[in-house]
PDB file of C-alpha atoms in Angstrom:
ATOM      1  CA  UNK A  17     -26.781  28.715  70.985  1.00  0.00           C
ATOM      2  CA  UNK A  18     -25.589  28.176  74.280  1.00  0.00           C
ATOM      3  CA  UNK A  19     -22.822  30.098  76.742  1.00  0.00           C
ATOM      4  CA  UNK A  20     -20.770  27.926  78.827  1.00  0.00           C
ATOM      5  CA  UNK A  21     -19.011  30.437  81.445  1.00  0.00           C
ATOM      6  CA  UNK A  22     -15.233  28.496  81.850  1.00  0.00           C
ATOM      7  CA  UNK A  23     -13.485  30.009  84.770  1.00  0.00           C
ATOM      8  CA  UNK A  24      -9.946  29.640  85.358  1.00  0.00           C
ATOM      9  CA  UNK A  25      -7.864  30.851  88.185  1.00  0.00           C
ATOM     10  CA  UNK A  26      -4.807  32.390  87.582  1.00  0.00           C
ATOM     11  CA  UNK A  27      -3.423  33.440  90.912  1.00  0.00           C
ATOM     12  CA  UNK A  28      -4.710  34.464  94.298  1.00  0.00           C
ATOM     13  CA  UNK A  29      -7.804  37.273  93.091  1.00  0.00           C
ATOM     14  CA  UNK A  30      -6.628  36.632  89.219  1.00  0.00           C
ATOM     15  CA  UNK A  31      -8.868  35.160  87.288  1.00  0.00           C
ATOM     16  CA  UNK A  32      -9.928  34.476  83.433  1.00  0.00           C
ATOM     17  CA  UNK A  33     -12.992  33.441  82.293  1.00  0.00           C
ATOM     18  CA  UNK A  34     -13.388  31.588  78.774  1.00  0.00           C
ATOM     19  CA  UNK A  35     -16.985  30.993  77.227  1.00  0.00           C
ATOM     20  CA  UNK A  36     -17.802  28.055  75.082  1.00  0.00           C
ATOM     21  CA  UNK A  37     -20.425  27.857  72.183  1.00  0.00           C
ATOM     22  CA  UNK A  38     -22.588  25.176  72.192  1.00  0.00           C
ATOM     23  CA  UNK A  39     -24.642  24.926  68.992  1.00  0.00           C
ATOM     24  CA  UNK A  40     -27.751  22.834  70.328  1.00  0.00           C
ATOM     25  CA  UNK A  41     -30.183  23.574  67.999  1.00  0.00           C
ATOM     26  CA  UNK A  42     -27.683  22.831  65.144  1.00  0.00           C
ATOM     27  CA  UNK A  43     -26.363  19.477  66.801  1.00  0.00           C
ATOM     28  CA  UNK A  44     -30.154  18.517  67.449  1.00  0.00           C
ATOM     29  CA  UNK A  45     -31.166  19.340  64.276  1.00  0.00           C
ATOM     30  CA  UNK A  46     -28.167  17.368  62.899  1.00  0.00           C
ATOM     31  CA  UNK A  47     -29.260  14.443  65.428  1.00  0.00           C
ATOM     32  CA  UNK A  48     -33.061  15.019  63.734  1.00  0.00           C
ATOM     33  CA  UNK A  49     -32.265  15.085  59.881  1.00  0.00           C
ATOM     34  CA  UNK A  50     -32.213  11.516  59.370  1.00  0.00           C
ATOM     35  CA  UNK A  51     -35.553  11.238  60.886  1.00  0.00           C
ATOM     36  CA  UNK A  52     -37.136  14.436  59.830  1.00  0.00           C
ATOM     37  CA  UNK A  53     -35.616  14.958  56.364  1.00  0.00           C
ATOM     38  CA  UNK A  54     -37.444  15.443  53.103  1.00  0.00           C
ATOM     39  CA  UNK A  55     -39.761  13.270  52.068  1.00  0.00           C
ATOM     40  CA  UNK A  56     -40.094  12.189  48.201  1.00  0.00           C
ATOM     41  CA  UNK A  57     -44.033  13.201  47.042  1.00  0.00           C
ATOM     42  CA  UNK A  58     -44.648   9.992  44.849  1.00  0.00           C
ATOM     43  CA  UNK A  59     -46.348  10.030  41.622  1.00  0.00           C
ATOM     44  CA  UNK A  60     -49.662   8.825  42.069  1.00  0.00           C
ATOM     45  CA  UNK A  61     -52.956   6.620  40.165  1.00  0.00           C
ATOM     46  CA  UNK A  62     -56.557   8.379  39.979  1.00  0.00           C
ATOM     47  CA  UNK A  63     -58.031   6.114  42.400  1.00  0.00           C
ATOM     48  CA  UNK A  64     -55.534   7.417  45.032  1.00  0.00           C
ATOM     49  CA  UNK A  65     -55.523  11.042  44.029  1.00  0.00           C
ATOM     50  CA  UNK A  66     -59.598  10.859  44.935  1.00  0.00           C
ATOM     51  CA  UNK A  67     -59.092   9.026  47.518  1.00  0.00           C
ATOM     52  CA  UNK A  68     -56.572  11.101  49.328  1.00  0.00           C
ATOM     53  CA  UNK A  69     -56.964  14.865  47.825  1.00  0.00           C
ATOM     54  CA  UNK A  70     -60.575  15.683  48.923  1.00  0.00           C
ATOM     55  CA  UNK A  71     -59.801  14.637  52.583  1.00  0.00           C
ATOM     56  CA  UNK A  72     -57.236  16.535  52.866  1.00  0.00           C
ATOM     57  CA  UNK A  73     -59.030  19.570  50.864  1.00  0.00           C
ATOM     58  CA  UNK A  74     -61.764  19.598  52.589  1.00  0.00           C
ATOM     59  CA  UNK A  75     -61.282  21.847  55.701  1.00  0.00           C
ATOM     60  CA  UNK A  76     -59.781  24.421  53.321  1.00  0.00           C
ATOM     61  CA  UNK A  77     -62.613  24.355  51.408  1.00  0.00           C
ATOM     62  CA  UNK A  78     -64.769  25.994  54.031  1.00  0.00           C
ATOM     63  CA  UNK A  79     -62.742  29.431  53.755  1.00  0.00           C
ATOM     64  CA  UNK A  80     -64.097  31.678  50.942  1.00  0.00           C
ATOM     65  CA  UNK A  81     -62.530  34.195  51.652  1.00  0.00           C
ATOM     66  CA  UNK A  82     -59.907  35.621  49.059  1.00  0.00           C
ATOM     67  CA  UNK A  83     -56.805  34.594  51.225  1.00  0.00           C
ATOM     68  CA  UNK A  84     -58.898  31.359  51.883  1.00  0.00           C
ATOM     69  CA  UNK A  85     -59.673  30.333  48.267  1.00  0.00           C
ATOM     70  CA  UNK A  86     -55.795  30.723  47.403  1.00  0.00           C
ATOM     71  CA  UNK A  87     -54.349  28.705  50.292  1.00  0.00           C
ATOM     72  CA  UNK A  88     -57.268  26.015  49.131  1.00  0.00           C
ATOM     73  CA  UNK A  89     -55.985  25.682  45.448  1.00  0.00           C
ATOM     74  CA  UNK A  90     -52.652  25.515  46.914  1.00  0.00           C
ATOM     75  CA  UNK A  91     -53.787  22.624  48.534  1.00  0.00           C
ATOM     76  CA  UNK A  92     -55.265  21.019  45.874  1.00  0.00           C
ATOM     77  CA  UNK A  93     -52.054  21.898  42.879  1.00  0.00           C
ATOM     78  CA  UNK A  94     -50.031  19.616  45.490  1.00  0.00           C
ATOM     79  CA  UNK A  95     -51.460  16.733  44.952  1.00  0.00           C
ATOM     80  CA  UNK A  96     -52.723  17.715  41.229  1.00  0.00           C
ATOM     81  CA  UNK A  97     -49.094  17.493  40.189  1.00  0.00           C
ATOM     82  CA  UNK A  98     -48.483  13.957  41.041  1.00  0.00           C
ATOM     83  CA  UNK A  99     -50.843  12.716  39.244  1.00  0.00           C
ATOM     84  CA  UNK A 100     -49.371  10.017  36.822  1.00  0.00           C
ATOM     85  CA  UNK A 101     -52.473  10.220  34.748  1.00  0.00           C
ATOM     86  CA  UNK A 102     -56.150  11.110  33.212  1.00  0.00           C
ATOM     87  CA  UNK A 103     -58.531   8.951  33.620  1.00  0.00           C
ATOM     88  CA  UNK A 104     -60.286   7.442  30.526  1.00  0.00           C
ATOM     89  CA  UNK A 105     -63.375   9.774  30.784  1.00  0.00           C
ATOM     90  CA  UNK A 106     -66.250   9.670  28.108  1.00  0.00           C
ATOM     91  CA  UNK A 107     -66.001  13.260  26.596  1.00  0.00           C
ATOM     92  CA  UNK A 108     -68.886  15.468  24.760  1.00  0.00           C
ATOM     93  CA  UNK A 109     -67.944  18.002  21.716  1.00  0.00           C
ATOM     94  CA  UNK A 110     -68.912  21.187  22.443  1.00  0.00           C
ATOM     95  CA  UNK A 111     -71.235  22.331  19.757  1.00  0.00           C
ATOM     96  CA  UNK A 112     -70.136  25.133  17.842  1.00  0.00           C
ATOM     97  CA  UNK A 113     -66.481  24.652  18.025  1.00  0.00           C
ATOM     98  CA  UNK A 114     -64.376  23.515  15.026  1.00  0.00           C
ATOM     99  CA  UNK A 115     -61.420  22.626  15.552  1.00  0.00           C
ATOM    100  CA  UNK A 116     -63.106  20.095  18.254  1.00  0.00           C
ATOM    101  CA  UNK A 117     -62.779  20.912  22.176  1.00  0.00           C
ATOM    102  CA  UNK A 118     -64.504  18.208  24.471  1.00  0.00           C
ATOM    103  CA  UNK A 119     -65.062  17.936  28.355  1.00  0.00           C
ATOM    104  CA  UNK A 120     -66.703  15.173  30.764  1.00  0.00           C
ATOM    105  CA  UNK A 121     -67.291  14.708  34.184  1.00  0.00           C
ATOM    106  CA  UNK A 122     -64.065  12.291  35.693  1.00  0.00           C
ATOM    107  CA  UNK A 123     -65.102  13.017  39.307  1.00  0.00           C
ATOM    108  CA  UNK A 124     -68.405  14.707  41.519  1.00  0.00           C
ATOM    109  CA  UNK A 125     -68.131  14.974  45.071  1.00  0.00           C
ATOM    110  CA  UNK A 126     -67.231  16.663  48.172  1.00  0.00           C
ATOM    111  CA  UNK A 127     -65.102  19.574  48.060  1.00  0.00           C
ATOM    112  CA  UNK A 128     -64.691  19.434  44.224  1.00  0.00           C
ATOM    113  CA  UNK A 129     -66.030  18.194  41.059  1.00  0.00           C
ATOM    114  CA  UNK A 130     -63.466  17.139  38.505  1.00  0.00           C
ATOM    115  CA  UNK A 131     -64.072  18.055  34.809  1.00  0.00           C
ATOM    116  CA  UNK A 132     -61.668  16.753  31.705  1.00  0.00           C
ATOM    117  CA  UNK A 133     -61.461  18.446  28.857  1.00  0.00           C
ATOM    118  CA  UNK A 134     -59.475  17.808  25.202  1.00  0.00           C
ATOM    119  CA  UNK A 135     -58.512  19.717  22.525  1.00  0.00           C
ATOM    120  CA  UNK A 136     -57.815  19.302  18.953  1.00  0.00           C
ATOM    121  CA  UNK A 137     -54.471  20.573  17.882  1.00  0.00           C
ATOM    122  CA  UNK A 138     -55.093  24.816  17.249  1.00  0.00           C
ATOM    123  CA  UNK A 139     -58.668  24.673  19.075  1.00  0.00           C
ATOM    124  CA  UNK A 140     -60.096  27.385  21.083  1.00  0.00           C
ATOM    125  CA  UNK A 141     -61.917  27.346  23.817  1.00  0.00           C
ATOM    126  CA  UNK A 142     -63.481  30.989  24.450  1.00  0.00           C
ATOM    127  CA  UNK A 143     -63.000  33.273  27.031  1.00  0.00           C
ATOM    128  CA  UNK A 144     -65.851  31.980  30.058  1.00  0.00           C
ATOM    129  CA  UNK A 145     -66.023  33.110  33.463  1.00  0.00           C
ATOM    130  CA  UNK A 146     -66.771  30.878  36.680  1.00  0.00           C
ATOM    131  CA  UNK A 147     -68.711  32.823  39.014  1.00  0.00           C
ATOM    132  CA  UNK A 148     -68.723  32.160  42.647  1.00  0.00           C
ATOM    133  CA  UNK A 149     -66.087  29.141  41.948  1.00  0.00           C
ATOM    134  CA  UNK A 150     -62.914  28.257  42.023  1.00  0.00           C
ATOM    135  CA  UNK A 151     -60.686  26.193  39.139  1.00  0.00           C
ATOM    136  CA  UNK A 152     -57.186  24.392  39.557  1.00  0.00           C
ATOM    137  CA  UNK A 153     -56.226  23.516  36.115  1.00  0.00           C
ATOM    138  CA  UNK A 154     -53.469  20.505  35.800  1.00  0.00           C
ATOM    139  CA  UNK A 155     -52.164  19.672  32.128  1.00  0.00           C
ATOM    140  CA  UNK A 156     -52.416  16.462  31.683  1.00  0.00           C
ATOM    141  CA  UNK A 157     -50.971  15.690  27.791  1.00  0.00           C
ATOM    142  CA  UNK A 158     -49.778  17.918  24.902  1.00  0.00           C
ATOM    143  CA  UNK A 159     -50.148  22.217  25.555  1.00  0.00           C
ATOM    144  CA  UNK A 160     -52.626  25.133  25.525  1.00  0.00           C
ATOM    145  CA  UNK A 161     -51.731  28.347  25.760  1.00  0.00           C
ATOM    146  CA  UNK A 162     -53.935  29.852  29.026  1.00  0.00           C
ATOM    147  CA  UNK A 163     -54.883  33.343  28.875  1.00  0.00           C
ATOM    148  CA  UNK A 164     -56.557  34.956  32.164  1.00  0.00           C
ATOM    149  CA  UNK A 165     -58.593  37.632  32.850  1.00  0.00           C
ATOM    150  CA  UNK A 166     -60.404  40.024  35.187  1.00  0.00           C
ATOM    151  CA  UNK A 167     -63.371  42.679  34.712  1.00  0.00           C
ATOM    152  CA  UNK A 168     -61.800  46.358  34.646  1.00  0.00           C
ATOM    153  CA  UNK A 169     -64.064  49.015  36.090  1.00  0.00           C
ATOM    154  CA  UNK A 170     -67.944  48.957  35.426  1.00  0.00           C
ATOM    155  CA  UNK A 171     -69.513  45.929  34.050  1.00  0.00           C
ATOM    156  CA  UNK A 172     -72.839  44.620  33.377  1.00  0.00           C
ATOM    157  CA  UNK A 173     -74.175  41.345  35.303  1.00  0.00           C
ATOM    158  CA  UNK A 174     -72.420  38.518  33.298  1.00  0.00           C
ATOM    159  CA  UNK A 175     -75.978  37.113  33.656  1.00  0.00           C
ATOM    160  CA  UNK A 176     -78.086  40.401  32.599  1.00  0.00           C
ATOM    161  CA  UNK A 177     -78.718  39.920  29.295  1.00  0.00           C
ATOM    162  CA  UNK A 178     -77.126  43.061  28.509  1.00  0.00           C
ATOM    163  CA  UNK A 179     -74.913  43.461  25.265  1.00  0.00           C
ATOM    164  CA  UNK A 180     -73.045  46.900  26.709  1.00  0.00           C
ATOM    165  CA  UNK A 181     -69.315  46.453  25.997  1.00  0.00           C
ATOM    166  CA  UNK A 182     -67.199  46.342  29.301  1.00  0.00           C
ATOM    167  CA  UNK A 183     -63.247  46.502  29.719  1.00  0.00           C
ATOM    168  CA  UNK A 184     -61.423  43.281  30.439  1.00  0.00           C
ATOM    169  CA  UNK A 185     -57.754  42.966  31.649  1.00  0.00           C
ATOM    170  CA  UNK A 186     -55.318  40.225  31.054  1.00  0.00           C
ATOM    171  CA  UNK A 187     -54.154  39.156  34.314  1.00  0.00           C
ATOM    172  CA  UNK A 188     -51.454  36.453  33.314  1.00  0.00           C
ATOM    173  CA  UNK A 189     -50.585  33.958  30.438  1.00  0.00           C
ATOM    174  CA  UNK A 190     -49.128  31.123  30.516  1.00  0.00           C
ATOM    175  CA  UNK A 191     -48.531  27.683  28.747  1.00  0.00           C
ATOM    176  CA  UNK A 192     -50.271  24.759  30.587  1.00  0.00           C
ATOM    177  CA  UNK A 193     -48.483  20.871  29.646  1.00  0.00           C
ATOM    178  CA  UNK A 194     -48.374  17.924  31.677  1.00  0.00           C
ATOM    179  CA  UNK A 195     -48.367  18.289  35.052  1.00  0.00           C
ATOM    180  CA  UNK A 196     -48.004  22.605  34.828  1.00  0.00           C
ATOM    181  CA  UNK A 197     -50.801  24.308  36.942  1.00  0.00           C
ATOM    182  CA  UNK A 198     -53.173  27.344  36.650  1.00  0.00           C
ATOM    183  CA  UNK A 199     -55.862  28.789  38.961  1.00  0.00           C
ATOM    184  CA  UNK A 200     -58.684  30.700  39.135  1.00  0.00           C
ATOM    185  CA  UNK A 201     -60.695  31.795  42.462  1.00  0.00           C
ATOM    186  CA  UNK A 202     -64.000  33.918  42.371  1.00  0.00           C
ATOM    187  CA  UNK A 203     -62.197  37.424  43.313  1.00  0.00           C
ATOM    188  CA  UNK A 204     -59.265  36.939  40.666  1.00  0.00           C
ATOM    189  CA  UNK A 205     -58.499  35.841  37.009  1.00  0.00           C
ATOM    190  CA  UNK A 206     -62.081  34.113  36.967  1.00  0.00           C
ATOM    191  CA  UNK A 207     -62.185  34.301  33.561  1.00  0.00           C
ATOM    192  CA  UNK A 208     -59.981  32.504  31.182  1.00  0.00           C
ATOM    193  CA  UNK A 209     -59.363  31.590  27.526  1.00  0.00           C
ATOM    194  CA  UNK A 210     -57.808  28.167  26.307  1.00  0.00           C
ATOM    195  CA  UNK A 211     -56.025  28.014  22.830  1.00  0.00           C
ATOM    196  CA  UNK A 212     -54.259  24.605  21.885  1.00  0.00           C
ATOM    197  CA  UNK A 213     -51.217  23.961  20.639  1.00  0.00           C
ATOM    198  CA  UNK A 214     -49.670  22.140  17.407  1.00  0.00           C
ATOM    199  CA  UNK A 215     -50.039  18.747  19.313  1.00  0.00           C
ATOM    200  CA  UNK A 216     -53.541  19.435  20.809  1.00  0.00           C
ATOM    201  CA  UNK A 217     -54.022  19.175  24.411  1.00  0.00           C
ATOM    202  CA  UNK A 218     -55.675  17.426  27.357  1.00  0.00           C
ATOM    203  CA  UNK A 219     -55.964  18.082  31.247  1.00  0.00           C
ATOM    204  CA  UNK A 220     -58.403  18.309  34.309  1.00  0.00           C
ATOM    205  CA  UNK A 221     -60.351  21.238  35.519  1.00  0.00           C
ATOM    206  CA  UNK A 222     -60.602  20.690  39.320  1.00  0.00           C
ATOM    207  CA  UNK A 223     -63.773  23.176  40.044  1.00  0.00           C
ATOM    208  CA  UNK A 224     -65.124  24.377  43.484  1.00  0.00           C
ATOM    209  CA  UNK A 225     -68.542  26.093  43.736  1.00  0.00           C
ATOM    210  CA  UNK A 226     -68.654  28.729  46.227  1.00  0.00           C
ATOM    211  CA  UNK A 227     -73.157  28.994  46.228  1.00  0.00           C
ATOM    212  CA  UNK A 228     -74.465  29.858  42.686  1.00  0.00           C
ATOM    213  CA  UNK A 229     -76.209  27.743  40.071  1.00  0.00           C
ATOM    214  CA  UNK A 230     -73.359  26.738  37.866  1.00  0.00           C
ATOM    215  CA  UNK A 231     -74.230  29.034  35.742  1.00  0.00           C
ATOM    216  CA  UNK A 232     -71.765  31.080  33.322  1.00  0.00           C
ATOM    217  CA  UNK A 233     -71.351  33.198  30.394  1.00  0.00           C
ATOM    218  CA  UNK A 234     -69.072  33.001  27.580  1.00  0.00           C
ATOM    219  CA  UNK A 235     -67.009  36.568  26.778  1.00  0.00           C
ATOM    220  CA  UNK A 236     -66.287  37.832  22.864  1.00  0.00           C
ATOM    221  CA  UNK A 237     -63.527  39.991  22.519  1.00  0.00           C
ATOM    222  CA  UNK A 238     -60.702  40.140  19.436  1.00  0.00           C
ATOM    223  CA  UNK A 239     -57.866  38.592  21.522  1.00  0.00           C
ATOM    224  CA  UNK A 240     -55.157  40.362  19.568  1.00  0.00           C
ATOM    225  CA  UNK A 241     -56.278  43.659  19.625  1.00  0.00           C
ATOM    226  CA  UNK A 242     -56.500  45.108  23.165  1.00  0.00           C
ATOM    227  CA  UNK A 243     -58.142  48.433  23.569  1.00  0.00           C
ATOM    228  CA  UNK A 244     -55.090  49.406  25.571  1.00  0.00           C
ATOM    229  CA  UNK A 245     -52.229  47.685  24.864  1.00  0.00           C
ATOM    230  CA  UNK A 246     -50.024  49.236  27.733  1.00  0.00           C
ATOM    231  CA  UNK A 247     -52.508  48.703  30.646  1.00  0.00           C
ATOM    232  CA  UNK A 248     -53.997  44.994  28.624  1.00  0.00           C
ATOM    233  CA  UNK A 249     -57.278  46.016  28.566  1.00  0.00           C
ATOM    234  CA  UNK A 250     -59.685  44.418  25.626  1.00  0.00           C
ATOM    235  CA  UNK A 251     -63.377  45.595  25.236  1.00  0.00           C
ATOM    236  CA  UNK A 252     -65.604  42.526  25.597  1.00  0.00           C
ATOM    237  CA  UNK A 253     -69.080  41.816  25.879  1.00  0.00           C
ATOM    238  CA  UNK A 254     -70.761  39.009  27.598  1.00  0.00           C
ATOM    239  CA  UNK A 255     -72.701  36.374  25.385  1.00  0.00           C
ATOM    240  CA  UNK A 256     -74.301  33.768  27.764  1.00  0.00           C
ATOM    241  CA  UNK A 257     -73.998  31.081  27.667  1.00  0.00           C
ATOM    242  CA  UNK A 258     -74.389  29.491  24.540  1.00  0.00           C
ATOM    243  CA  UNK A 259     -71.945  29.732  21.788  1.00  0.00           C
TER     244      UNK A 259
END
């Protein structure tokens, strides 16, 4: 915003001096909107979403720190969301699981792998961590119901070996359908719990490794009967990684 001094004399030594607004950022900005407005994210195939996402992703990938990892998954959940899509994977039952829960490998490279999984209608997928990695779950078809979770005070290596209970709290839940996002980094709600609705459900696990082997444990806990109900804090132990 602009003042334009206007001076007018009156008389001999009498003067009056008017000041004019002139709004140039709103008349440029008005001149720019056409040009500049927003721009429609279209939907788009699997070929282009791994053609364009991991490009893009990759310079945030390089930041693990906390702040890092979140503005990374960010990154990732924008383009995750216009995907039209799953791609027809070949899938693997996990043993040990009835109803059935599957997962395959859609995608390995460079920042990310990309792992599918389906469910049969009420299956569960137990509570797992993902140490020193990152997740961006997309629903893809149908719903689960997501459940996350975080270590609460003293814990055993989820890789010891050790059977000594250790408290758990439930960070967030949250229904995950087509096209409805939920993350995970390696400093918060790294470990989550997957139970499928009436319809089933199907999506994409977009996974980042931060170092590590890949390796994991699963958690048993009773899922509907927290220790402390108030603070949502469930006594779990870790079980490896076999079911």
């Amino acid at each position: 915003m602009t003042w334009i001094p206007d001076t007018n004399e009156l008389a001999p030594g009498v003067s009056i001096e008017r000041r004019s607004i002139f709004w140039a950022p709103l008349a440029l900005a008005a001149m720019l909107r056409p040009a500049y407005g927003a721009v429609a994210a279209p939907p788009l195939d699997w070929d282009d979403f791994i053609r364009l996402c991991p490009a893009d992703a990759d310079a945030f990938a390089r930041d693990a720190s906390e702040i890092g990892q979140d503005a990374y998954l960010n990154r990732i959940a924008a383009w995750a969301v216009r995907l039209k899509a799953a791609p027809e994977t070949k899938l693997g039952a996990l043993q040990g699981l009835d109803p059935k829960v599957e997962f395959g490998p859609s995608f390995r490279g460079v920042p990310f792998a990309v792992i599918q999984w389906r469910m049969a209608p009420h299956a569960i997928l137990p509570a797992h961590c993902h140490p020193q990695a990152s997740v961006c779950t997309v629903g893809m078809e149908g719903e689960a119901r997501l459940r996350h979770f975080e270590v609460h005070g003293p814990a055993p290596d989820y890789d010891s070996g050790a059977k000594t209970p250790f408290l758990m709290r439930e960070t967030r839940s949250q229904i995950v359908a087509p096209l409805r996002i939920s993350t995970l980094s390696s400093t918060r709600d790294n470990i989550h719990y997957f139970e499928a609705g009436d319809a089933g459900a199907r999506g994409l696990d977009i996974t980042t490794a931060y170092g590590g082997d890949g390796s994991f444990s699963f958690v048993a806990f009773q899922p509907d009967k927290p220790k402390d109900a108030g603070k949502q804090l469930y006594e779990a132990v870790w079980t490896g990684m076999q079911l």
